[in-house]
Tab-separated table of C-alpha atoms and ligand atoms in Angstrom:
chain	number	residue	atom	x	y	z
R	1	MET	CA	-11.731	12.507	21.253
R	2	ASP	CA	-11.641	13.464	17.499
R	3	TYR	CA	-11.229	17.025	16.593
R	4	VAL	CA	-10.545	19.032	13.441
R	5	ASP	CA	-7.626	21.431	13.344
R	6	GLU	CA	-9.264	24.753	12.265
R	7	GLU	CA	-6.201	25.998	10.440
R	8	THR	CA	-5.341	22.925	8.431
R	9	SER	CA	-8.736	21.265	8.558
R	10	GLN	CA	-6.659	18.049	8.922
R	11	ARG	CA	-8.774	15.575	10.727
R	12	SER	CA	-6.834	14.649	13.671
R	13	HIS	CA	-6.832	12.637	16.866
R	14	GLU	CA	-5.371	12.874	20.259
R	15	ASN	CA	-2.515	10.618	20.986
R	16	ILE	CA	-3.280	6.937	20.767
R	17	ASP	CA	-4.041	5.080	24.062
R	18	VAL	CA	-1.204	3.892	26.270
R	19	VAL	CA	-2.075	0.838	28.444
R	20	TYR	CA	0.062	-0.327	31.385
R	21	ASN	CA	1.006	-3.780	32.654
R	22	VAL	CA	-0.977	-5.707	29.985
R	23	THR	CA	-1.165	-9.476	30.429
R	24	GLU	CA	-1.988	-12.083	27.857
R	25	ASP	CA	-5.642	-12.103	29.212
R	26	THR	CA	-6.082	-8.390	29.009
R	27	PHE	CA	-4.462	-8.146	25.631
R	28	GLY	CA	-7.285	-10.287	24.235
R	29	ASP	CA	-9.804	-7.359	24.593
R	30	ILE	CA	-7.305	-4.895	23.118
R	31	TYR	CA	-6.494	-7.169	20.233
R	32	ALA	CA	-10.204	-7.473	19.256
R	33	GLU	CA	-10.476	-3.690	18.930
R	34	ARG	CA	-7.933	-3.613	15.977
R	35	GLN	CA	-6.706	-0.152	17.042
R	36	PRO	CA	-3.096	0.750	17.528
R	37	VAL	CA	-2.182	0.865	21.267
R	38	VAL	CA	1.088	1.477	23.141
R	39	LEU	CA	1.696	-1.196	25.673
R	40	ARG	CA	3.965	0.222	28.557
R	41	GLY	CA	5.705	-1.430	31.411
R	42	LEU	CA	6.041	-4.927	29.792
R	43	GLU	CA	9.009	-7.066	30.855
R	44	LEU	CA	11.186	-7.160	27.797
R	45	GLY	CA	14.344	-8.789	29.193
R	46	PRO	CA	17.918	-7.714	29.699
R	47	CYS	CA	17.973	-5.980	26.303
R	48	MET	CA	16.694	-2.864	28.080
R	49	GLU	CA	19.998	-2.450	29.963
R	50	ARG	CA	22.467	-4.448	27.895
R	51	TRP	CA	21.916	-3.046	24.448
R	52	THR	CA	24.467	-0.303	24.391
R	53	VAL	CA	26.402	0.339	21.081
R	54	ASP	CA	29.456	-1.525	22.368
R	55	TYR	CA	27.461	-4.484	23.448
R	56	LEU	CA	25.380	-4.682	20.272
R	57	ALA	CA	28.539	-4.369	18.217
R	58	GLU	CA	30.444	-7.140	20.210
R	59	ASN	CA	27.431	-9.611	20.378
R	60	GLY	CA	25.946	-8.891	16.973
R	61	GLY	CA	29.295	-9.596	15.392
R	62	GLU	CA	30.574	-9.171	11.985
R	63	LYS	CA	27.647	-10.554	10.041
R	64	GLU	CA	27.102	-8.515	6.752
R	65	VAL	CA	23.781	-6.684	6.743
R	66	LYS	CA	22.180	-4.870	3.825
R	67	ILE	CA	21.323	-1.320	4.761
R	68	HIS	CA	19.706	1.826	3.406
R	69	VAL	CA	22.210	4.802	3.208
R	70	SER	CA	20.534	8.102	2.871
R	71	GLN	CA	21.866	11.663	2.335
R	72	THR	CA	18.523	13.189	3.290
R	73	PRO	CA	16.656	12.228	6.521
R	74	GLN	CA	13.336	11.628	4.598
R	75	MET	CA	13.819	8.417	2.733
R	76	ASP	CA	11.850	8.052	-0.496
R	77	PHE	CA	11.284	4.421	-1.529
R	78	ILE	CA	9.341	5.260	-4.725
R	79	ASN	CA	11.946	7.709	-6.139
R	80	LYS	CA	14.813	5.871	-4.480
R	81	ASN	CA	16.759	8.772	-2.870
R	82	PHE	CA	19.010	6.331	-0.871
R	83	MET	CA	21.459	3.594	-1.700
R	84	TYR	CA	21.685	0.033	-0.718
R	85	ARG	CA	24.920	-1.039	0.742
R	86	SER	CA	26.340	-3.676	3.051
R	87	LEU	CA	28.295	-3.334	6.252
R	88	PRO	CA	29.247	-5.695	9.036
R	89	PHE	CA	26.585	-5.412	11.833
R	90	CYS	CA	29.110	-4.182	14.393
R	91	ASP	CA	30.021	-1.229	12.024
R	92	LEU	CA	26.422	-0.442	11.131
R	93	VAL	CA	25.707	-0.105	14.805
R	94	LYS	CA	28.562	2.144	15.546
R	95	ARG	CA	27.991	4.372	12.436
R	96	ALA	CA	24.201	4.727	12.972
R	97	SER	CA	24.900	5.934	16.579
R	98	GLN	CA	27.057	8.921	15.343
R	99	ASP	CA	26.051	12.076	13.586
R	100	PHE	CA	29.451	12.333	11.673
R	101	GLN	CA	31.221	9.610	10.029
R	102	ALA	CA	35.084	9.170	9.665
R	103	GLU	CA	34.392	6.423	7.023
R	104	TYR	CA	31.364	6.823	4.796
R	105	PHE	CA	29.840	5.916	1.364
R	106	ALA	CA	28.715	9.318	0.109
R	107	GLU	CA	29.184	12.010	2.767
R	108	GLU	CA	30.090	12.383	6.500
R	109	THR	CA	26.518	13.243	7.517
R	110	GLU	CA	24.815	10.296	5.698
R	111	LYS	CA	22.287	8.308	7.695
R	112	TYR	CA	21.700	4.616	7.935
R	113	TYR	CA	18.696	2.303	8.249
R	114	LEU	CA	18.695	-1.392	8.887
R	115	ARG	CA	15.563	-3.525	8.182
R	116	ALA	CA	17.095	-6.836	8.884
R	117	LEU	CA	16.371	-9.570	6.305
R	118	GLY	CA	16.482	-13.353	6.198
R	119	ASP	CA	19.785	-14.968	5.132
R	120	ASP	CA	18.465	-15.374	1.617
R	121	PRO	CA	15.744	-12.560	1.556
R	122	ARG	CA	14.008	-14.307	-1.389
R	123	LYS	CA	13.336	-17.473	0.624
R	124	ASP	CA	13.970	-16.581	4.233
R	125	LYS	CA	12.177	-14.314	6.624
R	126	ALA	CA	13.994	-12.179	9.211
R	127	ASP	CA	14.262	-13.935	12.566
R	128	ILE	CA	16.636	-12.522	15.253
R	129	LYS	CA	16.855	-15.990	16.772
R	130	THR	CA	18.495	-17.304	13.562
R	131	GLN	CA	20.467	-14.251	12.465
R	132	PHE	CA	21.490	-12.877	15.834
R	133	PRO	CA	21.279	-15.748	18.341
R	134	ALA	CA	23.456	-14.021	21.004
R	135	LEU	CA	21.324	-10.840	21.108
R	136	ALA	CA	17.976	-12.834	20.641
R	137	GLU	CA	18.465	-14.290	24.242
R	138	ASP	CA	18.300	-10.740	25.592
R	139	ILE	CA	14.826	-9.926	24.434
R	140	THR	CA	11.432	-11.298	25.627
R	141	ILE	CA	8.840	-11.002	22.922
R	142	PRO	CA	5.475	-10.291	24.653
R	143	PRO	CA	3.851	-13.718	24.599
R	144	PHE	CA	0.498	-12.382	23.480
R	145	PHE	CA	-0.067	-14.502	20.287
R	146	SER	CA	0.424	-18.149	19.703
R	147	GLU	CA	3.711	-19.516	18.359
R	148	GLU	CA	2.160	-21.074	15.181
R	149	LYS	CA	1.099	-17.447	14.201
R	150	PHE	CA	4.617	-16.018	14.361
R	151	PHE	CA	5.864	-14.703	11.115
R	152	SER	CA	9.260	-12.813	11.506
R	153	SER	CA	11.250	-10.723	13.961
R	154	VAL	CA	13.062	-7.846	12.437
R	155	PHE	CA	15.888	-5.655	13.804
R	156	ARG	CA	15.322	-1.965	13.005
R	157	ILE	CA	18.344	0.254	13.588
R	158	ALA	CA	18.222	3.888	12.557
R	159	SER	CA	20.444	7.060	12.709
R	160	PRO	CA	18.965	10.007	14.543
R	161	GLY	CA	16.480	11.952	12.413
R	162	LEU	CA	15.794	9.309	9.918
R	163	GLN	CA	12.252	8.936	8.557
R	164	LEU	CA	10.685	5.861	7.095
R	165	TRP	CA	7.981	6.373	4.465
R	166	THR	CA	4.315	5.805	5.204
R	167	HIS	CA	3.303	2.218	4.412
R	168	TYR	CA	1.172	-0.635	5.591
R	169	ASP	CA	1.927	-4.279	6.295
R	170	VAL	CA	-0.364	-7.233	6.048
R	171	MET	CA	0.601	-8.810	9.370
R	172	ASP	CA	-0.230	-7.691	12.913
R	173	ASN	CA	2.908	-6.235	14.554
R	174	PHE	CA	4.549	-5.328	17.895
R	175	LEU	CA	7.112	-2.592	17.320
R	176	ILE	CA	9.334	-3.043	20.419
R	177	GLN	CA	11.302	0.141	20.985
R	178	ILE	CA	14.546	-0.701	22.904
R	179	ARG	CA	16.723	2.438	22.558
R	180	GLY	CA	15.975	5.953	21.522
R	181	ARG	CA	12.693	7.837	21.030
R	182	LYS	CA	10.635	7.615	17.998
R	183	ARG	CA	7.639	9.459	16.578
R	184	VAL	CA	5.217	7.206	14.767
R	185	VAL	CA	2.249	8.669	12.870
R	186	LEU	CA	-0.570	6.264	11.947
R	187	PHE	CA	-3.430	6.468	9.539
R	188	SER	CA	-6.345	4.389	9.677
R	189	PRO	CA	-6.938	1.786	6.922
R	190	LYS	CA	-10.218	3.613	6.092
R	191	SER	CA	-8.039	6.554	4.973
R	192	VAL	CA	-6.454	4.586	2.139
R	193	ASN	CA	-8.122	6.596	-0.523
R	194	TYR	CA	-6.541	9.832	0.758
R	195	LEU	CA	-2.924	8.606	0.948
R	196	TYR	CA	-2.056	8.500	-2.641
R	197	MET	CA	-0.934	4.843	-2.633
R	198	ASN	CA	1.748	3.221	-4.847
R	199	GLY	CA	1.645	-0.390	-3.884
R	200	ASP	CA	1.843	-0.654	-0.117
R	201	LYS	CA	3.516	2.865	0.204
R	202	SER	CA	2.051	6.362	0.183
R	203	GLU	CA	3.492	8.859	-2.287
R	204	VAL	CA	3.150	11.678	0.280
R	205	LEU	CA	6.621	11.857	1.849
R	206	ASP	CA	6.483	15.057	3.881
R	207	ILE	CA	3.501	14.295	5.934
R	208	ASP	CA	4.056	17.334	8.085
R	209	ASN	CA	4.104	19.840	5.158
R	210	VAL	CA	1.848	18.459	2.590
R	211	ASP	CA	1.848	19.850	-0.896
R	212	GLU	CA	-1.909	20.583	-0.998
R	213	GLU	CA	-2.024	21.218	-4.679
R	214	LYS	CA	-0.466	17.826	-5.461
R	215	TYR	CA	-2.291	15.939	-2.651
R	216	PRO	CA	-5.631	17.734	-1.949
R	217	LEU	CA	-7.345	14.786	-0.357
R	218	PHE	CA	-4.475	14.025	2.128
R	219	LYS	CA	-5.915	16.421	4.701
R	220	LYS	CA	-9.027	13.986	5.099
R	221	ALA	CA	-6.822	11.181	6.369
R	222	GLU	CA	-7.435	10.209	9.972
R	223	ARG	CA	-4.075	10.890	11.582
R	224	PHE	CA	-2.905	9.387	14.896
R	225	GLU	CA	0.456	10.298	16.604
R	226	VAL	CA	2.561	8.767	19.225
R	227	PHE	CA	6.024	9.281	20.810
R	228	LEU	CA	7.549	5.954	21.767
R	229	GLU	CA	10.022	5.817	24.592
R	230	PRO	CA	12.470	2.856	25.193
R	231	GLY	CA	10.519	-0.019	26.605
R	232	ASP	CA	7.308	0.798	24.705
R	233	VAL	CA	5.619	-1.779	22.471
R	234	LEU	CA	3.353	-0.302	19.790
R	235	PHE	CA	0.695	-2.683	18.576
R	236	ILE	CA	0.219	-1.886	14.894
R	237	PRO	CA	-2.754	-3.946	13.495
R	238	ALA	CA	-2.386	-5.145	9.983
R	239	LEU	CA	-3.344	-2.578	7.295
R	240	TRP	CA	-2.698	0.451	9.554
R	241	PHE	CA	-0.408	2.862	7.877
R	242	HIS	CA	2.606	4.021	9.674
R	243	ASN	CA	5.331	6.581	9.224
R	244	VAL	CA	8.279	6.678	11.585
R	245	ILE	CA	10.861	9.208	12.607
R	246	SER	CA	13.752	8.000	14.920
R	247	LEU	CA	14.383	11.060	17.031
R	248	ASP	CA	17.553	9.552	18.470
R	249	PHE	CA	19.800	6.647	17.433
R	250	GLY	CA	17.147	3.967	17.434
R	251	VAL	CA	17.126	0.161	18.156
R	252	ALA	CA	13.978	-1.680	17.860
R	253	VAL	CA	12.775	-5.188	17.068
R	254	ASN	CA	9.385	-5.686	15.492
R	255	VAL	CA	7.567	-8.950	15.436
R	256	PHE	CA	5.023	-9.666	12.722
R	257	TRP	CA	2.402	-12.346	13.256
R	258	LYS	CA	-0.576	-13.758	11.264
R	259	HIS	CA	-3.990	-12.429	12.066
R	260	LEU	CA	-5.693	-14.366	9.243
R	261	ASP	CA	-5.677	-18.173	8.480
R	262	ASP	CA	-2.387	-19.258	6.983
R	263	GLN	CA	-3.876	-20.059	3.580
R	264	MET	CA	-4.725	-16.355	3.159
R	265	TYR	CA	-1.093	-15.380	2.864
R	266	ASP	CA	1.346	-15.683	0.013
R	267	ASN	CA	3.935	-18.176	1.169
R	268	LYS	CA	6.650	-16.525	-1.038
R	269	ASP	CA	6.209	-13.306	0.997
R	270	THR	CA	9.225	-12.882	3.188
R	271	TYR	CA	8.584	-9.256	4.218
R	272	GLY	CA	5.043	-9.369	5.421
R	273	ASN	CA	3.819	-6.850	2.868
R	274	LYS	CA	2.215	-8.843	0.060
R	275	ASP	CA	-1.466	-8.472	0.003
R	276	PRO	CA	-3.647	-11.523	1.053
R	277	LEU	CA	-4.104	-13.865	-1.788
R	278	PRO	CA	-7.838	-13.089	-2.260
R	279	ALA	CA	-6.973	-9.356	-2.342
R	280	GLY	CA	-4.183	-10.036	-4.862
R	281	ARG	CA	-6.761	-12.015	-7.057
R	282	ALA	CA	-9.283	-9.101	-6.756
R	283	PHE	CA	-6.654	-6.599	-7.996
R	284	GLN	CA	-5.804	-8.801	-10.990
R	285	ILE	CA	-9.463	-9.221	-11.925
R	286	ALA	CA	-9.856	-5.401	-11.544
R	287	ASP	CA	-6.932	-4.968	-13.947
R	288	ARG	CA	-8.671	-7.228	-16.425
R	289	ALA	CA	-11.904	-5.337	-15.870
R	290	ILE	CA	-10.169	-2.069	-16.630
R	291	LYS	CA	-8.680	-3.553	-19.823
R	292	ALA	CA	-12.144	-4.734	-20.935
R	293	LEU	CA	-13.652	-1.195	-20.316
R	294	GLU	CA	-10.805	0.186	-22.506
R	295	GLU	CA	-12.368	-1.559	-25.540
R	296	LEU	CA	-15.360	0.705	-25.245
R	297	PRO	CA	-15.677	4.275	-26.485
R	298	GLU	CA	-15.183	6.942	-23.880
R	299	GLU	CA	-18.850	7.628	-23.218
R	300	TYR	CA	-19.577	3.876	-22.565
R	301	ARG	CA	-16.433	3.354	-20.661
R	302	ASP	CA	-17.288	6.088	-18.143
R	303	PHE	CA	-20.814	4.774	-17.797
R	304	TYR	CA	-19.775	1.199	-17.143
R	305	ALA	CA	-16.955	2.114	-14.957
R	306	ARG	CA	-19.360	3.992	-12.766
R	307	ARG	CA	-21.744	0.977	-12.622
R	308	LEU	CA	-18.781	-1.276	-11.637
R	309	ILE	CA	-17.561	1.059	-8.903
R	310	ASN	CA	-21.171	1.284	-7.641
R	311	ARG	CA	-21.467	-2.541	-7.595
R	312	ILE	CA	-18.151	-2.955	-5.541
R	313	GLU	CA	-19.277	-0.131	-3.150
R	314	ASN	CA	-22.613	-1.675	-2.504
R	315	LYS	CA	-21.442	-5.202	-2.057
R	316	ALA	CA	-18.062	-5.095	-0.510
R	317	VAL	CA	-17.523	-1.770	1.351
R	318	ILE	CA	-18.456	-2.099	4.976
R	319	SER	CA	-18.398	1.755	5.768
R	320	ASP	CA	-18.544	4.297	2.991
R	321	GLU	CA	-17.693	7.305	5.174
R	322	ASN	CA	-14.284	7.586	3.578
R	323	LEU	CA	-15.107	6.904	0.006
R	324	ILE	CA	-13.933	9.616	-2.339
W	401	LIG	O1	10.631	1.452	13.633
W	401	LIG	C1	10.860	1.527	12.477
W	401	LIG	O2	12.035	1.940	12.117
W	401	LIG	C2	9.902	0.991	11.438
W	401	LIG	C3	8.858	0.139	11.991
W	401	LIG	C4	7.960	-0.459	10.930
W	401	LIG	O3	7.902	-0.048	9.840
W	401	LIG	C5	7.208	-1.730	11.264
W	401	LIG	O4	7.390	-2.115	12.432
W	401	LIG	O5	6.575	-2.240	10.378
């Protein structure tokens, strides 16, 4: 049920649905809804018992991984308040599981975040089977999409308290939480105009204490919230914004797969966050349209810009309830 918080007038929702013991058949109906859902009680394999810090360190080995190192819990991609560094996987796991570091890059309370990448991130997608074969055997990916649609599988390891900025991905996603609890706040794709986007990321970092003068429209965004427990699988449909806080030392694997036909996606995209090709073309054309309008005096530019917006609204926007 939707409700509006009287004090903040933030449009809000109760927690998103939790569905138990989903099978390939019953997932079909859930998938068609294109809403985030927590799948609980799925068989995820021995990772649920085995993936202790010691086991991960031993079986993940000394492979170098590129990590985010942050002195503040709230990472800011746009203003880069963190550093990129490398560590052997086994050391990263040990450090991320501790609140204080004996060895550190900047300070003893620094936090770590791993978003695993392919061996050559410009060419290869992350795939735990290739990069961490010994650990990949321990996890059963819910077999609810066809293998040809598979895009990547990504280790996500985080220090307690670390917050990842609000962003969207262009692939469908199962976020499989293996260790630690996590708060995920989601915003509907229809709220895009209220999130102050910069590329695929929102400029609003502190989503719980929003600067209303700077971001007056943010309160109109449709906000969903869920607390994941170990063993939960969150289905995040493509284009749904998500912001994640690891409440404990967190180990997760997320699996991206293609919702659209293959030719819609940029085959140079190794992260799963490049807009579908027709959307990319539309942005380029829009930039050209803006440039063309700049040739006009202000009065005319304003008039024709309004006509252009109106044409796009009338022809391409399915529901205008969230237009500014
Ligand atoms: O769980 C996390 O650390 C981030 C998850 C995420 O951003 C994703 O699955 O796309």
